[in-house]
CSV table of C-alpha atoms and ligand atoms in Angstrom, one decimal:
chain,number,residue,atom,x,y,z
A,12,UNK,CA,-32.6,9.7,20.4
A,13,UNK,CA,-30.7,9.8,17.1
A,14,UNK,CA,-32.3,10.6,13.7
A,15,UNK,CA,-29.4,9.0,11.8
A,16,UNK,CA,-30.8,6.7,9.1
A,17,UNK,CA,-29.0,3.4,8.3
A,18,UNK,CA,-29.4,1.7,4.9
A,19,UNK,CA,-27.5,-1.4,3.6
A,20,UNK,CA,-25.6,-0.7,0.4
A,21,UNK,CA,-25.1,-4.2,-0.8
A,22,UNK,CA,-25.6,-7.8,0.3
A,23,UNK,CA,-21.9,-8.0,0.8
A,24,UNK,CA,-20.8,-5.4,3.3
A,25,UNK,CA,-21.4,-1.8,4.3
A,26,UNK,CA,-24.2,0.6,5.3
A,27,UNK,CA,-24.8,4.2,4.2
A,28,UNK,CA,-25.8,6.7,6.9
A,29,UNK,CA,-28.1,9.7,6.1
A,30,UNK,CA,-29.5,12.6,8.1
A,31,UNK,CA,-26.2,13.4,9.7
A,32,UNK,CA,-23.7,16.3,9.4
A,33,UNK,CA,-20.5,15.6,11.2
A,34,UNK,CA,-19.1,19.1,10.7
A,35,UNK,CA,-22.0,20.9,12.3
A,36,UNK,CA,-21.4,19.2,15.7
A,37,UNK,CA,-22.6,15.7,16.5
A,38,UNK,CA,-24.8,14.9,19.4
A,39,UNK,CA,-23.7,12.0,21.6
A,40,UNK,CA,-26.7,10.1,20.3
A,41,UNK,CA,-25.7,10.6,16.6
A,42,UNK,CA,-22.1,9.7,17.3
A,43,UNK,CA,-23.3,6.5,19.1
A,44,UNK,CA,-25.4,5.7,16.0
A,45,UNK,CA,-22.3,6.0,13.8
A,46,UNK,CA,-20.1,4.0,16.2
A,47,UNK,CA,-22.7,1.3,16.6
A,48,UNK,CA,-23.0,1.0,12.8
A,49,UNK,CA,-19.2,0.8,12.6
A,50,UNK,CA,-19.1,-2.1,15.1
A,51,UNK,CA,-22.1,-3.9,13.7
A,52,UNK,CA,-21.3,-3.6,10.0
A,53,UNK,CA,-17.6,-2.9,9.9
A,54,UNK,CA,-18.1,-0.4,7.1
A,55,UNK,CA,-19.9,2.9,7.1
A,56,UNK,CA,-20.4,5.4,4.3
A,57,UNK,CA,-21.6,9.0,4.4
A,58,UNK,CA,-21.9,11.7,1.7
A,59,UNK,CA,-21.8,15.5,1.8
A,60,UNK,CA,-19.4,15.8,4.9
A,61,UNK,CA,-17.4,18.8,3.8
A,62,UNK,CA,-15.7,19.2,7.2
A,63,UNK,CA,-12.5,21.0,8.0
A,64,UNK,CA,-9.3,19.1,8.9
A,65,UNK,CA,-9.8,20.1,12.5
A,66,UNK,CA,-13.4,18.7,12.4
A,67,UNK,CA,-12.0,15.5,10.8
A,68,UNK,CA,-9.5,15.1,13.7
A,69,UNK,CA,-12.1,15.9,16.3
A,70,UNK,CA,-14.5,13.3,14.9
A,71,UNK,CA,-11.8,10.7,14.7
A,72,UNK,CA,-10.8,11.3,18.4
A,73,UNK,CA,-14.3,10.5,19.5
A,74,UNK,CA,-13.6,6.9,18.4
A,75,UNK,CA,-10.3,6.9,20.4
A,76,UNK,CA,-6.6,7.6,19.9
A,77,UNK,CA,-5.2,8.4,16.4
A,78,UNK,CA,-2.5,6.2,15.0
A,79,UNK,CA,-0.2,8.3,12.8
A,80,UNK,CA,0.9,6.2,9.8
A,81,UNK,CA,4.7,6.4,9.6
A,82,UNK,CA,4.9,5.8,5.9
A,83,UNK,CA,2.3,8.0,4.3
A,84,UNK,CA,2.8,11.7,3.5
A,85,UNK,CA,0.9,14.1,5.8
A,86,UNK,CA,-1.5,16.8,4.9
A,87,UNK,CA,0.4,20.1,5.3
A,88,UNK,CA,0.0,21.4,8.8
A,89,UNK,CA,-1.8,18.3,10.0
A,90,UNK,CA,0.5,15.6,11.3
A,91,UNK,CA,-2.5,13.3,12.2
A,92,UNK,CA,-4.0,13.3,8.7
A,93,UNK,CA,-2.3,11.2,6.0
A,94,UNK,CA,-2.6,12.4,2.4
A,95,UNK,CA,-3.7,9.6,0.1
A,96,UNK,CA,-3.2,11.5,-3.1
A,97,UNK,CA,-2.5,10.4,-6.7
A,98,UNK,CA,-1.3,13.3,-8.9
A,99,UNK,CA,-2.3,13.5,-12.6
A,100,UNK,CA,1.1,12.3,-13.7
A,101,UNK,CA,1.5,9.6,-11.1
A,102,UNK,CA,1.2,6.0,-12.2
A,103,UNK,CA,0.9,4.0,-9.0
A,104,UNK,CA,-1.7,4.7,-6.4
A,105,UNK,CA,-1.7,4.1,-2.7
A,106,UNK,CA,-3.7,1.1,-1.6
A,107,UNK,CA,-4.2,-0.3,-5.1
A,108,UNK,CA,-4.5,-4.0,-4.0
A,109,UNK,CA,-6.5,-5.9,-1.5
A,110,UNK,CA,-5.3,-5.2,2.1
A,111,UNK,CA,-6.2,-4.3,5.6
A,112,UNK,CA,-4.3,-1.4,7.1
A,113,UNK,CA,-1.4,-2.0,9.6
A,114,UNK,CA,-1.7,-5.8,10.0
A,115,UNK,CA,2.1,-5.6,10.1
A,116,UNK,CA,1.8,-3.9,13.6
A,117,UNK,CA,1.8,-5.9,16.8
A,118,UNK,CA,-1.4,-4.0,17.6
A,119,UNK,CA,-3.0,-3.3,14.3
A,120,UNK,CA,-5.1,-0.1,13.7
A,121,UNK,CA,-8.8,-0.5,14.5
A,122,UNK,CA,-10.0,1.4,11.5
A,123,UNK,CA,-9.6,4.4,9.2
A,124,UNK,CA,-11.7,7.4,8.3
A,125,UNK,CA,-11.2,8.4,4.7
A,126,UNK,CA,-12.5,11.7,3.5
A,127,UNK,CA,-12.7,12.6,-0.2
A,128,UNK,CA,-11.3,16.0,-1.0
A,129,UNK,CA,-10.9,15.8,-4.8
A,130,UNK,CA,-12.3,13.0,-6.9
A,131,UNK,CA,-11.5,12.2,-10.5
A,132,UNK,CA,-14.3,12.8,-13.1
A,133,UNK,CA,-14.5,9.1,-13.7
A,134,UNK,CA,-13.1,6.2,-11.7
A,135,UNK,CA,-11.3,6.1,-8.3
A,136,UNK,CA,-13.9,3.9,-6.6
A,137,UNK,CA,-12.9,1.8,-3.6
A,138,UNK,CA,-13.8,-1.9,-3.2
A,139,UNK,CA,-14.4,-3.4,0.2
A,140,UNK,CA,-14.7,-7.1,1.3
A,141,UNK,CA,-16.2,-8.6,4.4
A,142,UNK,CA,-13.9,-10.9,6.4
A,143,UNK,CA,-16.8,-12.1,8.6
A,144,UNK,CA,-18.5,-13.5,5.5
A,145,UNK,CA,-15.2,-14.8,4.3
A,146,UNK,CA,-14.8,-16.8,7.5
A,147,UNK,CA,-18.5,-17.8,7.9
A,148,UNK,CA,-18.6,-19.3,4.4
A,149,UNK,CA,-15.6,-21.6,4.8
A,150,UNK,CA,-16.3,-25.3,5.5
A,151,UNK,CA,-16.3,-26.5,9.1
A,152,UNK,CA,-13.2,-28.5,8.4
A,153,UNK,CA,-11.2,-25.6,7.1
A,154,UNK,CA,-12.4,-23.3,9.8
A,155,UNK,CA,-11.2,-25.7,12.5
A,156,UNK,CA,-7.8,-26.1,10.8
A,157,UNK,CA,-7.3,-22.3,10.4
A,158,UNK,CA,-8.4,-21.6,14.0
A,159,UNK,CA,-5.3,-23.2,15.4
A,160,UNK,CA,-3.0,-21.3,13.0
A,161,UNK,CA,-1.1,-18.0,13.1
A,162,UNK,CA,0.3,-15.9,10.3
A,163,UNK,CA,3.3,-13.6,9.9
A,164,UNK,CA,2.7,-10.1,8.6
A,165,UNK,CA,5.3,-7.5,7.5
A,166,UNK,CA,5.7,-4.0,6.2
A,167,UNK,CA,9.2,-4.5,4.8
A,168,UNK,CA,8.3,-5.7,1.3
A,169,UNK,CA,5.9,-2.7,0.8
A,170,UNK,CA,7.4,0.2,2.6
A,171,UNK,CA,11.1,-0.9,3.2
A,172,UNK,CA,14.2,0.1,1.3
A,173,UNK,CA,14.1,-3.1,-0.7
A,174,UNK,CA,10.5,-2.8,-1.8
A,175,UNK,CA,9.9,-2.7,-5.6
A,176,UNK,CA,6.7,-0.9,-4.8
A,177,UNK,CA,8.6,1.7,-2.9
A,178,UNK,CA,10.7,2.5,-6.0
A,179,UNK,CA,7.5,3.2,-7.9
A,180,UNK,CA,6.4,5.5,-5.0
A,181,UNK,CA,9.7,7.3,-4.7
A,182,UNK,CA,9.0,10.6,-3.0
A,183,UNK,CA,5.6,9.6,-1.9
A,184,UNK,CA,6.2,7.2,1.0
A,185,UNK,CA,8.4,8.2,4.0
A,186,UNK,CA,10.5,6.5,6.6
A,187,UNK,CA,11.7,3.3,4.8
A,188,UNK,CA,14.0,2.8,7.8
A,189,UNK,CA,10.9,2.3,10.0
A,190,UNK,CA,9.6,-0.6,7.9
A,191,UNK,CA,10.9,-3.1,10.5
A,192,UNK,CA,7.6,-4.3,11.8
A,193,UNK,CA,6.8,-8.0,11.6
A,194,UNK,CA,3.9,-9.3,13.6
A,195,UNK,CA,2.2,-12.6,14.2
A,196,UNK,CA,-1.6,-12.7,14.4
A,197,UNK,CA,-4.1,-15.5,14.5
A,198,UNK,CA,-5.5,-16.5,11.1
A,199,UNK,CA,-9.0,-16.3,12.5
A,200,UNK,CA,-9.5,-13.5,15.0
A,201,UNK,CA,-12.4,-12.9,17.3
A,202,UNK,CA,-13.4,-9.2,16.8
A,203,UNK,CA,-12.7,-7.4,20.1
A,204,UNK,CA,-16.0,-5.5,20.1
A,205,UNK,CA,-18.5,-7.6,18.0
A,206,UNK,CA,-17.3,-10.9,19.3
A,207,UNK,CA,-17.7,-12.4,15.8
A,208,UNK,CA,-15.0,-14.4,14.0
A,209,UNK,CA,-13.2,-13.0,11.0
A,210,UNK,CA,-10.5,-14.1,8.6
A,211,UNK,CA,-7.3,-12.1,9.3
A,212,UNK,CA,-4.8,-12.6,6.5
A,213,UNK,CA,-4.4,-10.3,3.6
A,214,UNK,CA,-2.6,-10.3,0.2
A,215,UNK,CA,-0.5,-7.1,0.9
A,216,UNK,CA,1.0,-7.8,4.2
A,217,UNK,CA,0.7,-11.5,5.1
A,218,UNK,CA,4.0,-13.3,4.4
A,219,UNK,CA,3.3,-16.9,5.4
A,220,UNK,CA,1.7,-19.1,8.1
A,221,UNK,CA,3.7,-19.4,11.3
A,222,UNK,CA,5.9,-22.5,11.1
A,223,UNK,CA,5.3,-22.9,7.4
A,224,UNK,CA,7.5,-21.7,4.5
A,225,UNK,CA,6.2,-19.1,2.1
A,226,UNK,CA,6.1,-21.7,-0.6
A,227,UNK,CA,4.0,-24.1,1.6
A,228,UNK,CA,1.7,-21.2,2.6
A,229,UNK,CA,1.1,-19.8,-0.8
A,230,UNK,CA,-1.5,-22.4,-2.1
A,231,UNK,CA,-3.7,-22.0,1.0
A,232,UNK,CA,-3.3,-18.2,1.1
A,233,UNK,CA,-4.2,-18.0,-2.6
A,234,UNK,CA,-7.3,-20.1,-1.9
A,235,UNK,CA,-8.3,-17.9,1.0
A,236,UNK,CA,-7.7,-14.7,-1.0
A,237,UNK,CA,-9.9,-15.8,-3.9
A,238,UNK,CA,-12.5,-17.0,-1.4
A,239,UNK,CA,-12.5,-13.8,0.6
A,240,UNK,CA,-13.0,-11.7,-2.5
A,241,UNK,CA,-16.0,-13.6,-4.0
A,242,UNK,CA,-18.3,-10.9,-5.3
A,243,UNK,CA,-20.9,-11.8,-2.7
A,244,UNK,CA,-18.5,-10.7,0.1
A,245,UNK,CA,-17.8,-7.3,-1.5
A,246,UNK,CA,-19.1,-3.8,-2.3
A,247,UNK,CA,-17.9,-0.9,-4.4
A,248,UNK,CA,-18.0,2.7,-3.2
A,249,UNK,CA,-18.3,5.6,-5.6
A,250,UNK,CA,-16.8,8.8,-4.0
A,251,UNK,CA,-17.8,12.4,-4.4
A,252,UNK,CA,-16.1,15.4,-2.7
A,253,UNK,CA,-17.1,15.2,1.0
A,254,UNK,CA,-17.8,11.4,1.0
A,255,UNK,CA,-16.5,9.5,3.9
A,256,UNK,CA,-15.8,5.8,4.4
A,257,UNK,CA,-15.1,4.5,7.9
A,258,UNK,CA,-13.9,0.9,7.8
A,259,UNK,CA,-12.9,-1.6,10.5
A,260,UNK,CA,-9.6,-3.1,9.7
A,261,UNK,CA,-10.3,-6.2,11.8
A,262,UNK,CA,-13.2,-7.4,9.6
A,263,UNK,CA,-12.8,-5.8,6.2
A,264,UNK,CA,-10.3,-5.4,3.4
A,265,UNK,CA,-10.2,-2.6,0.9
A,266,UNK,CA,-8.8,-1.9,-2.6
A,267,UNK,CA,-8.4,1.5,-4.1
A,268,UNK,CA,-9.0,1.2,-7.9
A,269,UNK,CA,-6.3,2.8,-10.0
A,270,UNK,CA,-8.4,3.5,-13.1
A,271,UNK,CA,-8.3,7.3,-13.4
A,272,UNK,CA,-4.9,8.0,-15.0
A,273,UNK,CA,-4.3,11.6,-16.1
A,274,UNK,CA,-6.6,12.9,-13.4
A,275,UNK,CA,-6.1,13.8,-9.8
A,276,UNK,CA,-7.6,12.2,-6.6
A,277,UNK,CA,-7.0,13.5,-3.1
A,278,UNK,CA,-8.2,11.7,0.0
A,279,UNK,CA,-7.5,12.5,3.7
A,280,UNK,CA,-7.1,9.5,6.0
A,281,UNK,CA,-7.1,9.3,9.7
A,282,UNK,CA,-6.1,5.9,11.2
A,283,UNK,CA,-7.5,4.8,14.5
A,284,UNK,CA,-5.5,3.0,17.2
A,285,UNK,CA,-6.5,-0.6,17.8
A,286,UNK,CA,-6.1,-3.3,20.5
A,287,UNK,CA,-4.3,-6.6,20.5
A,288,UNK,CA,-6.0,-9.4,18.4
A,289,UNK,CA,-6.8,-12.8,19.6
B,25,LIG,C1,-6.2,3.2,1.5
B,25,LIG,O1,-5.8,2.1,1.2
B,25,LIG,O2,-6.1,3.7,2.6
B,25,LIG,C2,-6.7,4.1,0.4
B,25,LIG,C3,-8.1,3.8,0.0
B,25,LIG,C4,-8.5,4.7,-1.1
B,25,LIG,O3,-7.8,5.6,-1.5
B,25,LIG,O4,-9.6,4.5,-1.6
């Protein structure tokens, strides 16, 4: 029996869990409560989790295999933990636009566990949006049309040699030569665990609908993006050192706000291996 408390944080998406300390050793019942919340809500927040990198890895491995992001810098000594850091003098941040992680992969990552190590005095919140709600609130006609469509996703324009974004992030991102992944996924997926339908295109990595040009795709994608990010589908998370967000990439998007120039933010991210999307 778990004593973990679950409380919704907004009408949009996300729950906050209390009465749990991951670092002090999680019982199977407490882990099951976290995992069930992750599957049911797609977004889980916890505060006060000042765990070591080893404990962070151990916790992630209870969900399954870790997917090492090939572009992000690593935390020194910990190949499995990506460093999502913005230094005081850095202008561009990592993740500063709506996206879901790894949609450019054939088998996109299931989720991510982001742990705040250093937070700026003001700002640096993360926005999240619910792709179940984005799907459910479309008209029956548009749902039906989208359900027969696929979209092409890529990493090249963000992490590849030709990426303008990459120039801004010179010395931050790694392995431009590995930005070769293009992947085709359904525009509407059925979540492998919850069985619910979710919108699965995103502004960062989706290039166009399969069989459509980028120009033809743009008006519909723009419509879907503004629809997906209606305030009613979103929440905003305020970090403190030791806060954790665990998000499900199959049914949420996130956006790291870049509003803390001149101050430092350091987050440690572990990405979880996923399964094929249908
Ligand atoms: C990310 O996109 O993984 C970073 C999110 C954040 O730093 O808040």
